[in-house]
Structures are given as structure tokens and as C-alpha cells.
XYZ file of C-alpha atoms in Angstrom:
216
model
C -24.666 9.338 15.771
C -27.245 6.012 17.179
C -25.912 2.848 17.395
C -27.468 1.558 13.777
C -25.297 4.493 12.401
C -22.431 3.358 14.445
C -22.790 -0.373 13.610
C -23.192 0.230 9.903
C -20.188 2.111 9.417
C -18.170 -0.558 11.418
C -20.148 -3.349 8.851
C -18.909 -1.055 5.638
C -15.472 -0.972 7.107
C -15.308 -4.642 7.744
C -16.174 -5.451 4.336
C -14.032 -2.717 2.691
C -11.044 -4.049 4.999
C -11.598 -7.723 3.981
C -12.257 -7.034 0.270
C -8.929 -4.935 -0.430
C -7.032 -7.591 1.115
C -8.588 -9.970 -1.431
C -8.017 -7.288 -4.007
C -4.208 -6.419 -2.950
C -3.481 -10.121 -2.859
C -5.156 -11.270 -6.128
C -7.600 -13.329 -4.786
C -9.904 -11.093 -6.682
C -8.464 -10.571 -9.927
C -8.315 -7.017 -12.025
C -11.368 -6.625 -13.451
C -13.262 -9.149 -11.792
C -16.757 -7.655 -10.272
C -17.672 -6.761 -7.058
C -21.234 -8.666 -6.912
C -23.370 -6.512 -3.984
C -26.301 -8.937 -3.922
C -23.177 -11.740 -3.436
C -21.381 -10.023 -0.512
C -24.445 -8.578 1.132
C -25.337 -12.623 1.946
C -21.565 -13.511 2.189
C -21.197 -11.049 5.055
C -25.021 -10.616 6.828
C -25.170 -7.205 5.524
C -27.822 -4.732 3.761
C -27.023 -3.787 0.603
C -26.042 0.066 2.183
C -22.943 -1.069 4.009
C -21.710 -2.923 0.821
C -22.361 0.051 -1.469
C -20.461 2.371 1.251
C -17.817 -0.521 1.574
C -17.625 0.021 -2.524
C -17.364 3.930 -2.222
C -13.952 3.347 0.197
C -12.218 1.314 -2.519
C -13.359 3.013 -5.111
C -11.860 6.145 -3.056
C -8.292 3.812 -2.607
C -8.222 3.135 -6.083
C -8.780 -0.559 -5.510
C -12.290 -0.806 -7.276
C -14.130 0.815 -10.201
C -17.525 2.060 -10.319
C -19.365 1.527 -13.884
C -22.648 3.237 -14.482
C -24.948 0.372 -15.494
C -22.613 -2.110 -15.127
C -21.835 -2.492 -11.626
C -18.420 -2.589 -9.531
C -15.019 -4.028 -10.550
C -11.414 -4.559 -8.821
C -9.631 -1.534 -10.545
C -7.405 -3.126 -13.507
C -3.546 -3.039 -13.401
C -2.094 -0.768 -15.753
C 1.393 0.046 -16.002
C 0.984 4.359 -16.122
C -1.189 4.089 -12.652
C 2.231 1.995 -11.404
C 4.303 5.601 -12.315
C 1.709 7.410 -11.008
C 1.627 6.240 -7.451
C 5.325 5.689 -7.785
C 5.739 9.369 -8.850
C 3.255 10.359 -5.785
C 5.048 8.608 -3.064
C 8.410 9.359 -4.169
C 7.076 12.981 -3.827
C 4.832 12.372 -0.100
C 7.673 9.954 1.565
C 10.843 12.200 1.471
C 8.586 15.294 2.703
C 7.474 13.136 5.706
C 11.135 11.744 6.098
C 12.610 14.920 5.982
C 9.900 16.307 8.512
C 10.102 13.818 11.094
C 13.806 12.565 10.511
C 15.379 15.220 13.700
C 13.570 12.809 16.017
C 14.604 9.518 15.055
C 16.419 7.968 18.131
C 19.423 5.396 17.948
C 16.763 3.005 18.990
C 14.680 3.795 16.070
C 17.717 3.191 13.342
C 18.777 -0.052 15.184
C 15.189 -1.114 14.726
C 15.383 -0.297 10.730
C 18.045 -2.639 10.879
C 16.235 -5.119 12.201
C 13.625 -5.257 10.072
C 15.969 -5.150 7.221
C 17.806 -8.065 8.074
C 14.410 -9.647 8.263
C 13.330 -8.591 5.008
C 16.544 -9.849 3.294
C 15.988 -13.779 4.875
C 11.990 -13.307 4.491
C 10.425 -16.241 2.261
C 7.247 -14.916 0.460
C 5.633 -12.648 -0.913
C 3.353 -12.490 2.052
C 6.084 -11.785 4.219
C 8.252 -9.141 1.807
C 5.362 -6.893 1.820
C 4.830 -6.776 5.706
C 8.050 -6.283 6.368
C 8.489 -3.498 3.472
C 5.677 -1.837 5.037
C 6.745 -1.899 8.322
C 9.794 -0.600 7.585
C 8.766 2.697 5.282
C 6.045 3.350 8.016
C 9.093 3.036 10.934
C 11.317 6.176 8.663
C 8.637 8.348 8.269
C 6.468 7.966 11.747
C 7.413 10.849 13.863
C 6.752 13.605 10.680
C 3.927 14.104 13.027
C 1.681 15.350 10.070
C -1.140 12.621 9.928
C -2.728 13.703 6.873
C 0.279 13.414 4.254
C 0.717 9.165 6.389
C -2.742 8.641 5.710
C -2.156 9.530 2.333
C 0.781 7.537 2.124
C -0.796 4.958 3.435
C -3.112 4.807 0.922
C -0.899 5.056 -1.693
C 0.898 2.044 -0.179
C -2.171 -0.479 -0.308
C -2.548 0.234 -4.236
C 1.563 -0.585 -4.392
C 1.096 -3.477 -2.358
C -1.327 -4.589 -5.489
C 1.282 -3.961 -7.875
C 4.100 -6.171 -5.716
C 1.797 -9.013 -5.166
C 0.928 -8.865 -8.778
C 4.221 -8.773 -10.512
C 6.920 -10.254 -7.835
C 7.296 -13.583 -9.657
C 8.966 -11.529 -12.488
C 11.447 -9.259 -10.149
C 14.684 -10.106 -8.425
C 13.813 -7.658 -5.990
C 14.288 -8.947 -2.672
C 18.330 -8.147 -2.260
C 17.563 -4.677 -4.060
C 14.866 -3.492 -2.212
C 17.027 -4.109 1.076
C 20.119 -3.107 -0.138
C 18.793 0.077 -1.075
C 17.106 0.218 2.347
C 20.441 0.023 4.296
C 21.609 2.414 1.774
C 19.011 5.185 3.272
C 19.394 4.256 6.837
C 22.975 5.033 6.222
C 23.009 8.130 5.263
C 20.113 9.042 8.141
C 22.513 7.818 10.278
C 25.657 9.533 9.088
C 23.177 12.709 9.673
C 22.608 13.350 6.155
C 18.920 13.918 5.735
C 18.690 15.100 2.040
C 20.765 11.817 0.968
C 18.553 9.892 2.582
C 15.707 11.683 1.170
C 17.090 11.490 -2.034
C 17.679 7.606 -1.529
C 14.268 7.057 -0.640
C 12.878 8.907 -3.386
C 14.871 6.822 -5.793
C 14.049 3.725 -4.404
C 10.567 4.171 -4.984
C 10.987 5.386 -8.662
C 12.900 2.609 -9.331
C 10.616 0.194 -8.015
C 7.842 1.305 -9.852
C 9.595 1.113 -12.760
C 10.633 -2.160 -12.397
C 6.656 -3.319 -11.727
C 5.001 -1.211 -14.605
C 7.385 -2.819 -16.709
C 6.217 -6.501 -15.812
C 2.820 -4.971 -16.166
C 4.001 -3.840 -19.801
C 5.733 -7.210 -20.948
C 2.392 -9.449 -19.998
């Protein structure tokens, strides 16, 4: 691959990077477009690295691509809330259970650091950092890198859904009681629990959202 190659895909991730923060955060707003002439001169690009930069959040699930009508930020709708729900609650406990064995005392005294800092965290900003943190830090060493990039994605789009509907939850003492309540039972040694925990805990969460999403 030459350098122009090189530097073009680092442009296209740049922009996709900056724009699904915007989009996660609600700084663009569902259904708002994605103007290519706009960002090309907003970020000293050609129009290719903005049209790739389109194809990777179209790929997340972030964006929509309309024939004839340009590029959107995907729309919030409460059955795409199950869905990912329904998909992580399905990817988690498989990487959980695969890489639970080699979780170290170390590691679980580190989960419950981070959920003491989620329970005193003020923001929004700071909830979902910390949330992510945490799920990445119980499923780590599944050492299958395909099904955490998958989760991963699948994370960003739930991100969207927290950062759009948090206002309307009490979700802050749930989400982290529920946390301890999986570390618990990882560290009493009882892997399925935990599993099973986990898997709940995202159901329920994506409950909660879609229905926010279904009472606007």
C-alpha cells in the first residue's frame, strides 16, 4: 500500500472517529445529515475519505445511506434498542464465560474499583466511560478478538441510546448494583451466575432505554 493509500485511510478514520463521537453524544442529532461537501472543507479532506468515513458508520449503525438523498445520523428507534440489547446479551456472556478462568484477584479488585467510581461519577460523560471500561475489564482475556470487536461495536450504538435517554432513567445505582452483583458471583467462582447476571443486566437496560425512546 503507498503512502497516499496509507494517509487516506488514516484521514477516513479520523473523520469516522470524530463524527460518531458527535453522533453517540447528540451533537448531531437522529436524522440530521451528514453534508460531504461540508466536512470535506471542515476537515481538509477529498470528498473519498469522507465517503469511506460514511461507509464505517454506516457499517456501525451510526449513519444511514439514502439513494438520492444523501447521508443521515441513523434515527433512534426503540426495536434497534432490543436488538442490540438482545445481541450483546447473547456476545458478552460467551466472551465472559470464555475468558472468565483467567481473571486474577487483581483483575476483580479492579472491577471494584471502577464500580465504586461509577456509583459517585457525575455525568453522563463520565457514566458511560466508566460503564465501558468496566464491561471491556470482564470480558478481556476471552482472547477471541473478533466476537470484542463485535462487541465493541455494538457498544458505541448503546452508548447512543444512554446519552440519548439518561435524563429519563434512575439508572446510575442500578447499573452498579447489578455490576457488584456479577462480580460476586465471578468471585464466589460461579461463572454461569455471573453470566446469567450479565446477560440480564443488559436486557434490562435496554428495556429501560427503548422504553424512553417509546414514551417521547
Amino acid at each position: 500500500m503507498n503512502n497516499d493509500a496509507k494517509d487516506g485511510r488514516s484521514l477516513a478514520e479520523q473523520i469516522a472517529s470524530t463524527l460518531a463521537e458527535r453522533i453517540i453524544t447528540g451533537r448531531i442529532a437522529p436524522g440530521e445529515r451528514l453534508l460531504q461537501e461540508h466536512l470535506a472543507v471542515e476537515f481538509g479532506a477529498s470528498h473519498v475519505p469522507v465517503r469511506e468515513a460514511f461507509r464505517r458508520l454506516e457499517a456501525q449503525g451510526l449513519a444511514v445511506v439514502e439513494p438520492r438523498k444523501g447521508v443521515r445520523a441513523a434515527p433512534l428507534d426503540p426495536l434497534a434498542v432490543m436488538e442490540v440489547a438482545k445481541m450483546r446479551a447473547a456476545l458478552e456472556p460467551l466472551a465472559l464465560r470464555e475468558g472468565a478462568a483467567r481473571l486474577t484477584s487483581a483483575d476483580l479488585r479492579r472491577l471494584d474499583a471502577l464500580i465504586d467510581a461509577e456509583s459517585s461519577a457525575q455525568g453522563i460523560e463520565a457514566l458511560e466511560k466508566l460503564n465501558a471500561q468496566l464491561h471491556g475489564a470482564l470480558l478481556e482475556h476471552c482472547r477471541m478478538p473478533y466476537l470484542l470487536s463485535s462487541i465493541a461495536d455494538l457498544h458505541r450504538i448503546s452508548a447512543r441510546h444512554l446519552f440519548a435517554t439518561w435524563q429519563k432513567l434512575d439508572w446510575q445505582a442500578r447499573s452498579s448494583d447489578e455490576h457488584r452483583r456479577i462480580v460476586a458471583a465471578l468471585r464466589a467462582g460461579d461463572v454461569e451466575a455471573a453470566c446469567a447476571a450479565l446477560a440480564a443486566h443488559i436486557v434490562d437496560a435496554g428495556t429501560a432505554l427503548a422504553d424512553v425512546l417509546r414514551s417521547r
